[in-house]
Short mmCIF file of C-alpha atoms in Angstrom, two decimals:
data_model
loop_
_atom_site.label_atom_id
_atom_site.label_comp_id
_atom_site.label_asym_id
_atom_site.label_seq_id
_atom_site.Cartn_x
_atom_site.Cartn_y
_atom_site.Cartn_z
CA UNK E 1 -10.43 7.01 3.33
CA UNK E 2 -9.35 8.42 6.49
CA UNK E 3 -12.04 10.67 7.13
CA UNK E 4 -14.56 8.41 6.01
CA UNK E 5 -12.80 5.42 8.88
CA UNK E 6 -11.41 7.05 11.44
CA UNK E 7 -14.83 7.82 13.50
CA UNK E 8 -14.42 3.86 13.48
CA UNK E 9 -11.14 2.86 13.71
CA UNK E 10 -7.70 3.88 14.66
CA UNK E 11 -5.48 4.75 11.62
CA UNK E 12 -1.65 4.72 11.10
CA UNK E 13 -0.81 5.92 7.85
CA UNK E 14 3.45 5.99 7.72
CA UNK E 15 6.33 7.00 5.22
CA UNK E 16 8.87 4.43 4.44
CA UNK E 17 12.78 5.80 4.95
CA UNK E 18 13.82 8.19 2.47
CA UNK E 19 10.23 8.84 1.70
CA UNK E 20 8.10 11.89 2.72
CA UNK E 21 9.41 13.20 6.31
CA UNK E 22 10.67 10.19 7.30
CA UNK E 23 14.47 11.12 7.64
CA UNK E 24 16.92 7.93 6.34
CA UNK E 25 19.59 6.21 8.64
CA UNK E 26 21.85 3.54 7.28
CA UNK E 27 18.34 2.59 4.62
CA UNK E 28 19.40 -0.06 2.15
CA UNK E 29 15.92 0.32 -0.27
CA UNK E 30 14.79 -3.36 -0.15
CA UNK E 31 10.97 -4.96 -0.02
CA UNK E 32 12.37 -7.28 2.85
CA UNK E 33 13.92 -3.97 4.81
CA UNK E 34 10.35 -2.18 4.29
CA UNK E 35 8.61 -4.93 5.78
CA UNK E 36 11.18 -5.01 8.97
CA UNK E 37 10.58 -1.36 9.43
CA UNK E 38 7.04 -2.03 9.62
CA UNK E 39 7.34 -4.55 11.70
CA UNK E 40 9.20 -2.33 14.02
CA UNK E 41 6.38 0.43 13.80
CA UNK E 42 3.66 -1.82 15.04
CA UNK E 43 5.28 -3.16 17.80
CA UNK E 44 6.73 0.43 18.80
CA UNK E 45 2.90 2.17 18.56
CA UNK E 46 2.12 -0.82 20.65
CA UNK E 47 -0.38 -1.98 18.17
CA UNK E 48 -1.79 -5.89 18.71
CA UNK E 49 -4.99 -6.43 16.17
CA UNK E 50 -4.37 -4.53 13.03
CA UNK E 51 -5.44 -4.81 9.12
CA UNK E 52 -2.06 -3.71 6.71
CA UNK E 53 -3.41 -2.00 3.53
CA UNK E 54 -1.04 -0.75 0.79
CA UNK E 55 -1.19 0.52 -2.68
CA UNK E 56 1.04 0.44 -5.65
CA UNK E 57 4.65 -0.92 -4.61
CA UNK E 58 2.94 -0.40 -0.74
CA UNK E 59 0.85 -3.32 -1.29
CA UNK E 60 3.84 -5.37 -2.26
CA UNK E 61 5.66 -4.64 0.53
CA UNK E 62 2.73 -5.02 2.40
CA UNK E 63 2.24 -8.50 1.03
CA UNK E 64 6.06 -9.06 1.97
CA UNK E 65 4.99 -8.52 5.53
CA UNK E 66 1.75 -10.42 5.57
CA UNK E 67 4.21 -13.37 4.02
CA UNK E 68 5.79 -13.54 7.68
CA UNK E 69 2.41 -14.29 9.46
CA UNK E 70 3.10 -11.10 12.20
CA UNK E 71 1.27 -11.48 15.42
CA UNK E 72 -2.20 -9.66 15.09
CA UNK E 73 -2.26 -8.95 12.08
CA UNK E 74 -5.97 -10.24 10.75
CA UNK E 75 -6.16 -8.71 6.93
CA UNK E 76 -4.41 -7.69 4.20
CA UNK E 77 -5.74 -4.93 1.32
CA UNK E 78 -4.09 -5.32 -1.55
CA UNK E 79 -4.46 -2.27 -4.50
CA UNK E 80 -3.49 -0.79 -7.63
CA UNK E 81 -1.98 -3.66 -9.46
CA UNK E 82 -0.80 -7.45 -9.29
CA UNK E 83 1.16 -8.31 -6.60
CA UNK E 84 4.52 -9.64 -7.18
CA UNK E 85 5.52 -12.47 -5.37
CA UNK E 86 8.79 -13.56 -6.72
CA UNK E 87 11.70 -11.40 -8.19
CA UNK E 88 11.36 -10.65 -11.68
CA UNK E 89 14.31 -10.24 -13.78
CA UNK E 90 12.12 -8.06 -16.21
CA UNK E 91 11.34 -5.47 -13.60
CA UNK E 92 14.83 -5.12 -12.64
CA UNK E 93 15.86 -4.55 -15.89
CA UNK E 94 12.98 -1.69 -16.11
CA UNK E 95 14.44 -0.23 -13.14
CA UNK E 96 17.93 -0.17 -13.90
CA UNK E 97 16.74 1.26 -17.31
CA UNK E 98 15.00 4.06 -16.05
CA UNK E 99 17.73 4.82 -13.17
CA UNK E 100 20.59 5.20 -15.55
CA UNK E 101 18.03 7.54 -16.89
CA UNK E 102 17.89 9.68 -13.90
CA UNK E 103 21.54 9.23 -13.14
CA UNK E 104 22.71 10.74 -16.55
CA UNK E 105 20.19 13.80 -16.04
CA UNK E 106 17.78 12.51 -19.01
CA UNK E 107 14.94 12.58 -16.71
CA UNK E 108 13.63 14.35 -13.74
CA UNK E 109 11.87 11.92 -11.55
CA UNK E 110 10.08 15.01 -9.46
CA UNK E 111 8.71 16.25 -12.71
CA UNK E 112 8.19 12.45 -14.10
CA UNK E 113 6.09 11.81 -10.65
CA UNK E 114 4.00 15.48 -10.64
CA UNK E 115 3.46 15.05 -14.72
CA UNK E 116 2.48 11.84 -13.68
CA UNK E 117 -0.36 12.67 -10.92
CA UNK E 118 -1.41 15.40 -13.13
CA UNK E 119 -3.65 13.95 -15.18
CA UNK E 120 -5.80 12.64 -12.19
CA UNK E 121 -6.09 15.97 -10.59
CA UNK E 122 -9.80 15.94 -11.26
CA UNK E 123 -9.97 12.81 -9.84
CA UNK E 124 -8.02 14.26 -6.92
CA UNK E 125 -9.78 17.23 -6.12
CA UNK E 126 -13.19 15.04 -5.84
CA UNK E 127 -11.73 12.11 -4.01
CA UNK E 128 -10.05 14.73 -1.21
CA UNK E 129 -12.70 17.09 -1.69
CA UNK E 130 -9.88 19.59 -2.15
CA UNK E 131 -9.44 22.77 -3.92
CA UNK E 132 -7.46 22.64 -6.70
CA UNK E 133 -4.55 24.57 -5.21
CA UNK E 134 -5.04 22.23 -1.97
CA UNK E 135 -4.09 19.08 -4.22
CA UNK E 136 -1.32 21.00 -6.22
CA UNK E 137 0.36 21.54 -3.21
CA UNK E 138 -0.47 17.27 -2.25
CA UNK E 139 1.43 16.56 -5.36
CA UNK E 140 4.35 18.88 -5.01
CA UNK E 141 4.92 17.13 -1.66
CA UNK E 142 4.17 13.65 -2.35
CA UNK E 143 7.01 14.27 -5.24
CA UNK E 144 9.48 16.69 -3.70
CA UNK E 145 11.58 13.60 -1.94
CA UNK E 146 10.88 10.73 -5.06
CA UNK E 147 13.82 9.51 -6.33
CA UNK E 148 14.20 5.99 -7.98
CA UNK E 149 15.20 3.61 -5.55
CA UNK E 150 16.53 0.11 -7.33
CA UNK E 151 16.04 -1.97 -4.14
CA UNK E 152 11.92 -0.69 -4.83
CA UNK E 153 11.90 -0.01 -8.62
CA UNK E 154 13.56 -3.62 -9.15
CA UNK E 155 10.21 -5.05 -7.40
CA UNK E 156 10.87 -7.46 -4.48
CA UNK E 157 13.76 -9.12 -3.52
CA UNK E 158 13.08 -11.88 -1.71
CA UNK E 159 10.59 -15.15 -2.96
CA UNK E 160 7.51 -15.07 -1.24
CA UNK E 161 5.10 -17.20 -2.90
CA UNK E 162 5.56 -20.54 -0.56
CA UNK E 163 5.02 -18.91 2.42
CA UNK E 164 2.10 -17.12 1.05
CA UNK E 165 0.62 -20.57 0.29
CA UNK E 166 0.65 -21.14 4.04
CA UNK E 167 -1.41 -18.37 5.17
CA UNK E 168 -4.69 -18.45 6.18
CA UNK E 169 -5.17 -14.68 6.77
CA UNK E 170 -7.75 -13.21 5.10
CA UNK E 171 -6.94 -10.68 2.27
CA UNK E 172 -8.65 -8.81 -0.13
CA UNK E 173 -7.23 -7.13 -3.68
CA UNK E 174 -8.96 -4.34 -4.98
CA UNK E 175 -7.82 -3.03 -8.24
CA UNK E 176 -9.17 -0.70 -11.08
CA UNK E 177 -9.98 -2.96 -13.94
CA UNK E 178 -8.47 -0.34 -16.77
CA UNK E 179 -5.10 -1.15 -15.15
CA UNK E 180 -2.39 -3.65 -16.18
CA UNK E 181 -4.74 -5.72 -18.09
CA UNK E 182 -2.06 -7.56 -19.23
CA UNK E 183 -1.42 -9.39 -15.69
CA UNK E 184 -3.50 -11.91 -14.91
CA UNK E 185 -4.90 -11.30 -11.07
CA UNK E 186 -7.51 -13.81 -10.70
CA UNK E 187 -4.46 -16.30 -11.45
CA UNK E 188 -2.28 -15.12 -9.03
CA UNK E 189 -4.73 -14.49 -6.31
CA UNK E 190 -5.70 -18.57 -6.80
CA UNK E 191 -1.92 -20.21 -6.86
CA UNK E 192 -0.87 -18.41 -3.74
CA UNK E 193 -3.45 -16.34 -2.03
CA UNK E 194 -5.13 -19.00 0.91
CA UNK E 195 -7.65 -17.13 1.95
CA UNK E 196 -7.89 -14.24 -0.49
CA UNK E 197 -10.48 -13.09 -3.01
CA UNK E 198 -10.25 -10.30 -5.97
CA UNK E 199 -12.75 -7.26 -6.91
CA UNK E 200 -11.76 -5.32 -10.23
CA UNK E 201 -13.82 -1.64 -9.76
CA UNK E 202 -14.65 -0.84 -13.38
CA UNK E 203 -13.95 2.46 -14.96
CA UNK E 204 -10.54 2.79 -12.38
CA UNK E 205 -7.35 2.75 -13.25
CA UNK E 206 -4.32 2.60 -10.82
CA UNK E 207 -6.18 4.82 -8.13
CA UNK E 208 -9.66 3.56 -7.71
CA UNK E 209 -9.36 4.21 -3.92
CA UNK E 210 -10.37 7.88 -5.06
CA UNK E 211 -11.24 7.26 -8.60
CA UNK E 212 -14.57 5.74 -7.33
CA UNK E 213 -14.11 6.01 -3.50
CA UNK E 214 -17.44 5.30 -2.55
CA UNK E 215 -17.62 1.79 -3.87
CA UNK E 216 -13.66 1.20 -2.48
CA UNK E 217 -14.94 2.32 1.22
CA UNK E 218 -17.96 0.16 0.76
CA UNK E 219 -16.11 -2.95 -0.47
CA UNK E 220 -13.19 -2.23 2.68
CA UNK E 221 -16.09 -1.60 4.95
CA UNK E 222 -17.66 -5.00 3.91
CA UNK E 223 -14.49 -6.80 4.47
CA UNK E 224 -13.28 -5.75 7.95
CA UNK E 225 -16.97 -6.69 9.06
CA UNK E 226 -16.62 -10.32 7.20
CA UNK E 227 -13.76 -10.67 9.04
CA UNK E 228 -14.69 -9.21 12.46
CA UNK E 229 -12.02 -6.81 12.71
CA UNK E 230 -13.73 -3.92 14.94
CA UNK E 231 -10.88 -1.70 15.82
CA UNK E 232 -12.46 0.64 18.62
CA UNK E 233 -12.76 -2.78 20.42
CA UNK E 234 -8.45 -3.44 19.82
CA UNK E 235 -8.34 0.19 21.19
CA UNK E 236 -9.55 -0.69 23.87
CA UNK E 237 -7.31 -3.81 24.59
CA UNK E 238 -4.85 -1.65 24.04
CA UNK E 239 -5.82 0.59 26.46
CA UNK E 240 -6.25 -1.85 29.12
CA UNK E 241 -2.96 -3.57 28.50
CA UNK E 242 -1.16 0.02 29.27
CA UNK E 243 0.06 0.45 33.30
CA UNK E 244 -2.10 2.99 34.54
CA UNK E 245 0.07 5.49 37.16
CA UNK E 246 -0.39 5.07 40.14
#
């Protein structure tokens, strides 16, 4: 996705604390810290018209954000599964499951997560148009850090889903329809999403971004135009709103 956007538009992709490269100081793993530290990230890149896009638990921190109504934000992209907008007592008791788990030794999460990306290599390799030992090394790093977090594992922490109500902010949910059948999107997307719509990409699972990344570019391309969000043209603002020396 961003070599097929960033001719057009100025990208920021970011790690969350103890994620990645990002180092951790004083992180407390929470939905509601995630969406501070973005918050924090826009306003230190300087950034005033943006679209937030996440996937997997990045969409619902992402929605956790777009729940506070941030100045300049003008779309969400939701994908990968159904967004979460209250805490659920069932995820949390998922997490702490699978974190006793890890804490006793019984699993390796590294291995868990690279086991777990394995099986889409093919996918991989095609979506990136990388070799195969390009995406190998991809998944070693996007693994080498995991670890369970509960304050992300446990799903979010804070109620969202009256404020969400309240938003007019257009947003748009793309998910692969072979994934999570058993949540109901089209429900969730009506009782709190304002202004938001849902597109199920069939034959995708939990990755359809690259499992069919033609039609997800096309779909993400139609919605920043429905919504007139030209980015060269925020650039620009940008631009002009920086002191030129004298």
């Amino acid at each position: 996705q961003i070599s097929f956007f960033k001719s057009r538009y100025r990208i920021v992709a970011y790690e969350r604390e103890d994620c990645g490269r990002s180092v951790t100081i004083n992180f407390q793993p929470a939905y509601s810290n995630s969406a501070e530290d973005i918050a924090l990230l826009v306003s230190k890149l300087g950034i005033h018209s943006h679209v937030i896009i996440g996937h997997s638990r990045g969409q619902e921190i992402a929605a956790v954000y777009y729940s506070r109504n941030p100045p300049g934000l003008k779309g969400f992209v939701a994908e990968g599964t159904g967004i979460c907008v209250s805490p659920s007592s069932q995820t949390v008791k998922e997490a702490i499951t699978e974190i006793s788990k890890y804490r006793s030794g019984k699993i390796n999460p590294r291995l868990s997560c690279f086991n777990g990306i394995q099986k889409h290599k093919e996918v991989l390799t095609k979506g990136l148009a990388m070799s195969n030992d390009q995406v190998t090394e991809l998944m070693k790093y996007s693994c080498a850090r995991w670890k369970p977090a509960p304050g992300i594992m446990g799903g979010t922490d804070i109620d969202i889903s009256t404020k969400l109500k309240l938003i007019s902010i257009p947003m748009l949910q793309i998910d692969g329809a072979d994934y999570r059948k058993d949540r109901d999107r089209r429900q969730t997307m009506q009782n709190y999403y304002k202004n938001g719509r849902l597109h199920l990409i069939q034959k995708s699972g939990h990755i359809p971004h690259l499992e069919d990344s033609s039609e997800f570019n096309r779909l993400l391309s139609d919605f920043l135009k429905e919504i007139g969000f030209y980015a060269q043209d925020a650039i620009k603002k940008d631009e002009a709103e920086i002191p030129k020396k004298q």
